[in-house]
């Protein structure tokens, strides 16, 4: 077994969700779940099939998001892995909906941070062991930092 890391290509620091599923209809169900939760959502989803033809299945409403999802799924090439790229929305808008999709078994991360996926490569294939999401902590927030955090939540519309 070899340990490898794959860096998620995300040049515009878009939000994405990386997870595991277990069935070929994952793409359709995730697509339907997103558009039923966020009308007019702009996203792309790609899913690495783990048996049969082992294709990267894909769907979406935005060509740029779809191409980014397919490119990253191909770089990962880990069976039953899915990745969703989105714009003009945040993972918080859809993460519970995605977790409720019957074939979704795990979400590894939901972020816009630089992300490395730690993987095991065996004779059979690849599997995700975990992710490195962002950077190490630099300290504990101060009262000024708390105010900035709360102000940001109001600016982006998540608090009144």
XYZ file of N, CA and C in Angstrom:
480
model
N 0.850 -1.179 0.000
C 0.000 0.000 0.000
C 0.891 1.236 0.000
N 0.469 2.223 -0.757
C 1.173 3.496 -0.829
C 0.233 4.605 -0.382
N 0.744 5.526 0.420
C -0.031 6.702 0.797
C 0.280 7.820 -0.181
N -0.772 8.465 -0.675
C -0.603 9.583 -1.598
C -1.520 10.716 -1.162
N -1.229 11.904 -1.641
C -2.154 13.020 -1.425
C -2.501 13.613 -2.782
N -3.754 13.986 -2.910
C -4.249 14.632 -4.124
C -4.785 15.991 -3.702
N -4.271 17.029 -4.315
C -4.737 18.378 -4.025
C -5.968 18.670 -4.876
N -7.018 19.129 -4.235
C -8.233 19.514 -4.967
C -7.929 20.783 -5.744
N -8.154 20.729 -7.036
C -7.948 21.899 -7.880
C -9.169 22.804 -7.759
N -8.933 24.001 -7.254
C -10.022 24.924 -6.985
C -9.494 26.359 -7.102
N -9.146 26.793 -8.317
C -8.458 28.072 -8.483
C -9.250 29.298 -8.032
N -10.567 29.207 -8.002
C -11.380 30.362 -7.594
C -11.856 30.260 -6.146
N -11.334 29.298 -5.396
C -11.741 29.076 -4.001
C -13.251 28.951 -3.880
N -13.822 28.142 -4.759
C -15.257 27.857 -4.728
C -15.565 26.869 -3.614
N -16.788 26.873 -3.148
C -17.204 25.895 -2.161
C -17.430 24.556 -2.836
N -17.074 23.480 -2.121
C -17.319 22.138 -2.622
C -17.591 21.194 -1.465
N -18.202 20.082 -1.797
C -18.454 19.003 -0.842
C -17.840 17.745 -1.425
N -17.060 17.041 -0.612
C -16.441 15.780 -1.011
C -17.001 14.677 -0.125
N -17.475 13.596 -0.741
C -18.054 12.529 0.057
C -17.995 11.174 -0.620
N -18.623 10.205 0.035
C -18.725 8.824 -0.444
C -20.188 8.442 -0.591
N -20.444 7.618 -1.568
C -21.774 7.106 -1.821
C -21.646 5.633 -2.199
N -22.749 5.004 -2.617
C -22.647 3.574 -2.891
C -23.467 3.063 -4.067
N -23.945 3.938 -4.952
C -24.846 3.419 -5.974
C -24.788 4.283 -7.227
N -24.985 3.679 -8.373
C -24.855 4.363 -9.661
C -25.810 5.549 -9.811
N -26.938 5.551 -9.116
C -27.866 6.669 -9.268
C -27.553 7.846 -8.339
N -26.389 7.819 -7.730
C -25.947 8.918 -6.872
C -26.036 10.262 -7.575
N -25.551 10.326 -8.807
C -25.532 11.596 -9.539
C -26.937 12.166 -9.681
N -27.879 11.331 -10.096
C -29.249 11.813 -10.278
C -29.865 12.249 -8.956
N -29.656 11.457 -7.913
C -30.272 11.784 -6.625
C -29.670 13.039 -6.002
N -28.356 13.212 -6.112
C -27.731 14.428 -5.592
C -28.208 15.635 -6.393
N -28.255 15.508 -7.708
C -28.746 16.604 -8.557
C -30.153 17.015 -8.122
N -31.053 16.049 -8.025
C -32.435 16.350 -7.643
C -32.517 16.961 -6.246
N -31.701 16.452 -5.320
C -31.722 16.978 -3.952
C -31.292 18.444 -3.922
N -30.271 18.775 -4.692
C -29.790 20.155 -4.695
C -30.822 21.100 -5.298
N -31.368 20.766 -6.477
C -32.297 21.699 -7.124
C -33.615 21.813 -6.364
N -33.975 20.788 -5.595
C -35.182 20.883 -4.771
C -34.946 21.713 -3.514
N -33.679 21.853 -3.103
C -33.338 22.612 -1.903
C -33.012 24.061 -2.233
N -32.281 24.281 -3.321
C -31.868 25.622 -3.733
C -32.283 25.807 -5.197
N -33.470 26.354 -5.428
C -33.891 26.590 -6.813
C -32.869 27.453 -7.560
N -32.657 27.155 -8.816
C -31.682 27.864 -9.660
C -30.245 27.713 -9.178
N -29.958 26.636 -8.429
C -28.607 26.380 -7.939
C -27.642 26.231 -9.108
N -26.432 26.728 -8.926
C -25.354 26.589 -9.909
C -24.344 25.611 -9.329
N -24.258 24.416 -9.910
C -23.393 23.384 -9.364
C -23.019 22.363 -10.432
N -22.035 21.556 -10.082
C -21.668 20.387 -10.867
C -21.302 19.281 -9.905
N -21.708 18.063 -10.202
C -21.389 16.907 -9.366
C -20.782 15.826 -10.245
N -19.748 15.168 -9.722
C -19.134 14.035 -10.410
C -18.973 12.900 -9.404
N -19.154 11.678 -9.882
C -19.171 10.474 -9.045
C -18.315 9.401 -9.692
N -17.367 8.854 -8.943
C -16.481 7.799 -9.433
C -17.128 6.441 -9.212
N -17.624 5.861 -10.280
C -18.232 4.531 -10.220
C -17.168 3.512 -9.782
N -17.545 2.533 -8.959
C -16.575 1.617 -8.364
C -16.617 0.200 -8.931
N -17.509 -0.066 -9.864
C -17.581 -1.398 -10.463
C -18.087 -1.260 -11.892
N -18.167 -2.373 -12.578
C -18.636 -2.338 -13.963
C -17.688 -1.525 -14.829
N -18.214 -0.515 -15.482
C -17.415 0.306 -16.390
C -16.479 1.274 -15.668
N -16.709 1.498 -14.369
C -15.875 2.405 -13.557
C -15.706 3.775 -14.217
N -16.812 4.349 -14.621
C -16.805 5.658 -15.259
C -17.009 6.769 -14.231
N -16.685 7.977 -14.622
C -17.008 9.143 -13.809
C -18.351 9.649 -14.308
N -19.372 9.434 -13.502
C -20.729 9.877 -13.830
C -20.854 11.335 -13.405
N -21.646 12.137 -14.113
C -21.695 13.566 -13.796
C -23.027 14.189 -14.192
N -23.316 15.308 -13.533
C -24.521 16.081 -13.810
C -24.327 17.468 -13.202
N -25.177 18.407 -13.586
C -25.087 19.734 -13.000
C -25.868 20.752 -13.783
N -25.820 21.980 -13.304
C -26.545 23.078 -13.941
C -25.615 24.174 -14.435
N -24.314 24.038 -14.196
C -23.351 25.063 -14.568
C -22.132 24.360 -15.180
N -21.815 24.704 -16.414
C -20.736 24.024 -17.142
C -19.384 24.166 -16.443
N -19.067 25.340 -15.925
C -17.792 25.546 -15.220
C -17.707 24.658 -13.977
N -18.778 24.595 -13.194
C -18.790 23.767 -11.985
C -18.692 22.283 -12.363
N -19.373 21.908 -13.425
C -19.361 20.525 -13.890
C -17.961 20.104 -14.338
N -17.277 20.950 -15.091
C -15.921 20.627 -15.548
C -14.954 20.498 -14.372
N -15.101 21.378 -13.382
C -14.246 21.319 -12.196
C -14.501 20.036 -11.398
N -15.762 19.661 -11.273
C -16.098 18.414 -10.561
C -15.526 17.204 -11.295
N -15.686 17.149 -12.603
C -15.168 16.010 -13.377
C -13.644 15.931 -13.284
N -12.978 17.072 -13.407
C -11.514 17.108 -13.353
C -10.995 16.596 -12.003
N -11.629 17.032 -10.918
C -11.191 16.599 -9.591
C -11.554 15.144 -9.327
N -12.715 14.700 -9.790
C -13.078 13.284 -9.633
C -12.071 12.412 -10.350
N -11.649 12.825 -11.525
C -10.667 12.039 -12.264
C -9.328 12.020 -11.535
N -8.929 13.128 -10.940
C -7.674 13.169 -10.179
C -7.742 12.243 -8.964
N -8.919 12.181 -8.334
C -9.093 11.305 -7.163
C -9.190 9.840 -7.584
N -10.007 9.556 -8.575
C -10.214 8.188 -9.088
C -10.381 7.165 -7.971
N -11.190 7.489 -6.993
C -11.454 6.580 -5.867
C -12.913 6.142 -5.944
N -13.128 4.844 -5.940
C -14.469 4.309 -6.090
C -15.468 4.866 -5.090
N -16.659 5.166 -5.620
C -17.795 5.660 -4.855
C -17.572 7.034 -4.234
N -16.601 7.770 -4.740
C -16.354 9.133 -4.288
C -17.156 10.106 -5.139
N -17.750 11.118 -4.505
C -18.404 12.186 -5.255
C -17.864 13.526 -4.815
N -17.929 14.482 -5.731
C -17.535 15.847 -5.408
C -18.532 16.788 -6.073
N -18.961 17.779 -5.313
C -19.923 18.778 -5.785
C -19.253 20.146 -5.687
N -19.162 20.864 -6.794
C -18.713 22.253 -6.781
C -19.930 23.145 -6.960
N -19.928 24.300 -6.280
C -21.089 25.186 -6.308
C -20.651 26.638 -6.353
N -21.537 27.483 -6.871
C -21.292 28.923 -6.785
C -22.589 29.629 -6.423
N -22.434 30.789 -5.805
C -23.561 31.609 -5.346
C -24.386 30.894 -4.278
N -23.772 29.955 -3.579
C -24.389 29.314 -2.417
C -23.262 28.711 -1.598
N -23.610 28.274 -0.393
C -22.640 27.715 0.532
C -23.010 26.264 0.842
N -22.032 25.456 1.248
C -22.354 24.073 1.632
C -23.450 23.988 2.693
N -23.500 24.953 3.609
C -24.523 24.933 4.656
C -25.938 24.909 4.066
N -26.081 25.433 2.830
C -27.388 25.434 2.178
C -27.846 24.038 1.778
N -26.895 23.113 1.552
C -27.277 21.797 1.021
C -26.699 20.599 1.775
N -25.813 20.804 2.740
C -25.124 19.657 3.352
C -26.097 18.690 4.038
N -27.093 19.188 4.748
C -28.055 18.271 5.377
C -28.857 17.515 4.332
N -29.202 18.192 3.251
C -29.922 17.540 2.159
C -29.074 16.444 1.535
N -27.792 16.726 1.314
C -26.892 15.718 0.727
C -26.749 14.534 1.671
N -26.593 14.801 2.964
C -26.467 13.708 3.934
C -27.718 12.838 3.975
N -28.858 13.403 3.618
C -30.119 12.657 3.650
C -30.364 11.844 2.375
N -29.543 12.025 1.344
C -29.683 11.218 0.126
C -29.390 9.765 0.512
N -30.304 8.834 0.221
C -30.171 7.465 0.736
C -28.839 6.776 0.458
N -28.227 7.038 -0.689
C -26.975 6.337 -0.981
C -25.720 7.028 -0.457
N -25.828 8.245 0.067
C -24.662 8.941 0.621
C -24.327 8.332 1.980
N -23.063 7.923 2.133
C -22.646 7.285 3.378
C -21.682 8.133 4.208
N -21.037 9.135 3.586
C -20.097 9.958 4.347
C -19.801 11.239 3.591
N -19.627 12.307 4.347
C -19.098 13.543 3.798
C -17.745 13.773 4.464
N -16.716 13.909 3.636
C -15.356 14.115 4.150
C -15.092 15.579 4.479
N -15.605 16.479 3.637
C -15.436 17.903 3.925
C -16.410 18.714 3.098
N -16.660 19.910 3.580
C -17.481 20.909 2.893
C -16.763 22.225 3.128
N -16.124 22.772 2.081
C -15.185 23.864 2.288
C -14.920 24.629 1.009
N -14.263 25.767 1.143
C -13.682 26.486 0.009
C -12.177 26.621 0.210
N -11.683 26.056 1.302
C -10.265 26.141 1.635
C -9.422 25.276 0.699
N -8.125 25.593 0.605
C -7.220 24.656 -0.068
C -7.334 23.302 0.644
N -7.459 22.235 -0.133
C -7.710 20.914 0.444
C -6.835 19.862 -0.209
N -6.246 19.033 0.638
C -5.514 17.856 0.173
C -6.263 16.627 0.662
N -6.413 15.655 -0.215
C -7.090 14.408 0.123
C -6.014 13.356 0.337
N -5.980 12.766 1.526
C -5.009 11.727 1.858
C -5.620 10.393 1.449
N -4.903 9.667 0.603
C -5.459 8.455 0.009
C -4.504 7.278 0.167
N -5.087 6.091 0.162
C -4.320 4.854 0.082
C -4.451 4.321 -1.335
N -3.319 3.943 -1.924
C -3.293 3.324 -3.257
C -2.882 1.866 -3.043
N -3.740 0.940 -3.481
C -3.428 -0.486 -3.389
C -3.454 -1.088 -4.785
N -3.204 -2.397 -4.877
C -3.290 -3.082 -6.167
C -4.709 -3.007 -6.725
N -5.697 -2.918 -5.854
C -7.097 -2.886 -6.273
C -7.545 -1.502 -6.731
N -7.088 -0.460 -6.059
C -7.537 0.889 -6.392
C -7.144 1.885 -5.326
N -7.983 2.917 -5.175
C -7.710 3.998 -4.233
C -8.868 4.178 -3.267
N -8.528 4.633 -2.067
C -9.535 4.972 -1.076
C -9.122 6.208 -0.298
N -10.101 6.997 0.086
C -9.838 8.215 0.863
C -9.704 7.858 2.337
N -8.607 8.276 2.929
C -8.387 8.080 4.365
C -8.825 9.303 5.165
N -8.708 10.471 4.574
C -9.086 11.708 5.260
C -8.725 12.905 4.406
N -8.912 14.091 4.950
C -8.598 15.320 4.225
C -7.826 16.276 5.124
N -7.033 17.114 4.482
C -6.407 18.252 5.140
C -7.139 19.461 4.584
N -7.928 20.105 5.418
C -8.827 21.197 5.023
C -8.276 22.496 5.589
N -7.642 23.301 4.743
C -7.140 24.599 5.181
C -5.779 24.499 5.846
N -5.569 25.333 6.846
C -4.261 25.525 7.453
C -4.317 25.315 8.967
N -3.160 25.166 9.636
C -3.155 24.982 11.098
C -3.633 26.238 11.845
N -4.147 26.031 13.047
C -4.577 27.148 13.897
C -3.388 28.035 14.249
N -3.649 29.340 14.332
C -2.591 30.305 14.641
C -2.753 30.910 16.024
N -3.820 30.587 16.718
C -4.061 31.147 18.038
C -5.527 31.051 18.392
N -5.892 31.647 19.506
C -7.279 31.663 19.986
C -7.852 33.054 19.729
N -9.103 33.107 19.271
C -9.687 34.397 18.925
C -9.795 35.311 20.128
N -9.643 36.615 19.843
C -9.782 37.664 20.857
C -11.201 38.232 20.768
N -11.513 39.179 21.630
C -12.823 39.835 21.573
C -13.008 40.556 20.224
N -11.931 41.157 19.706
C -12.010 41.793 18.380
C -12.310 40.758 17.295
N -11.678 39.595 17.392
C -11.911 38.527 16.415
C -13.354 38.033 16.484
N -13.905 37.945 17.683
C -15.299 37.520 17.854
C -16.229 38.516 17.173
N -15.958 39.810 17.376
C -16.777 40.837 16.738
C -16.681 40.735 15.214
N -15.484 40.554 14.675
C -15.298 40.416 13.221
C -16.065 39.206 12.688
N -16.016 38.090 13.414
C -16.731 36.873 12.998
C -18.231 37.129 12.941
N -18.753 37.741 13.990
C -20.191 38.010 14.041
C -20.610 39.028 12.987
N -19.768 40.021 12.751
C -20.063 41.012 11.702
C -20.074 40.353 10.328
N -19.126 39.465 10.063
C -19.077 38.764 8.780
C -20.358 37.962 8.548
N -20.839 37.275 9.577
C -22.072 36.493 9.435
C -23.255 37.381 9.069
N -23.261 38.587 9.553
C -24.328 39.528 9.194
C -24.150 40.047 7.765
N -22.910 40.317 7.382
C -22.632 40.824 6.034
C -23.051 39.806 4.981
N -22.799 38.526 5.225
C -23.136 37.507 4.227
C -24.562 36.972 4.395
N -25.306 37.538 5.337
C -26.737 37.245 5.442
C -27.120 36.059 6.308
N -26.213 35.565 7.154
C -26.547 34.417 7.996
C -26.989 34.788 9.401
N -26.929 36.041 9.740
C -27.439 36.529 11.032
C -28.082 37.882 10.787
N -29.075 38.197 11.609
C -29.752 39.501 11.508
C -28.939 40.573 12.193
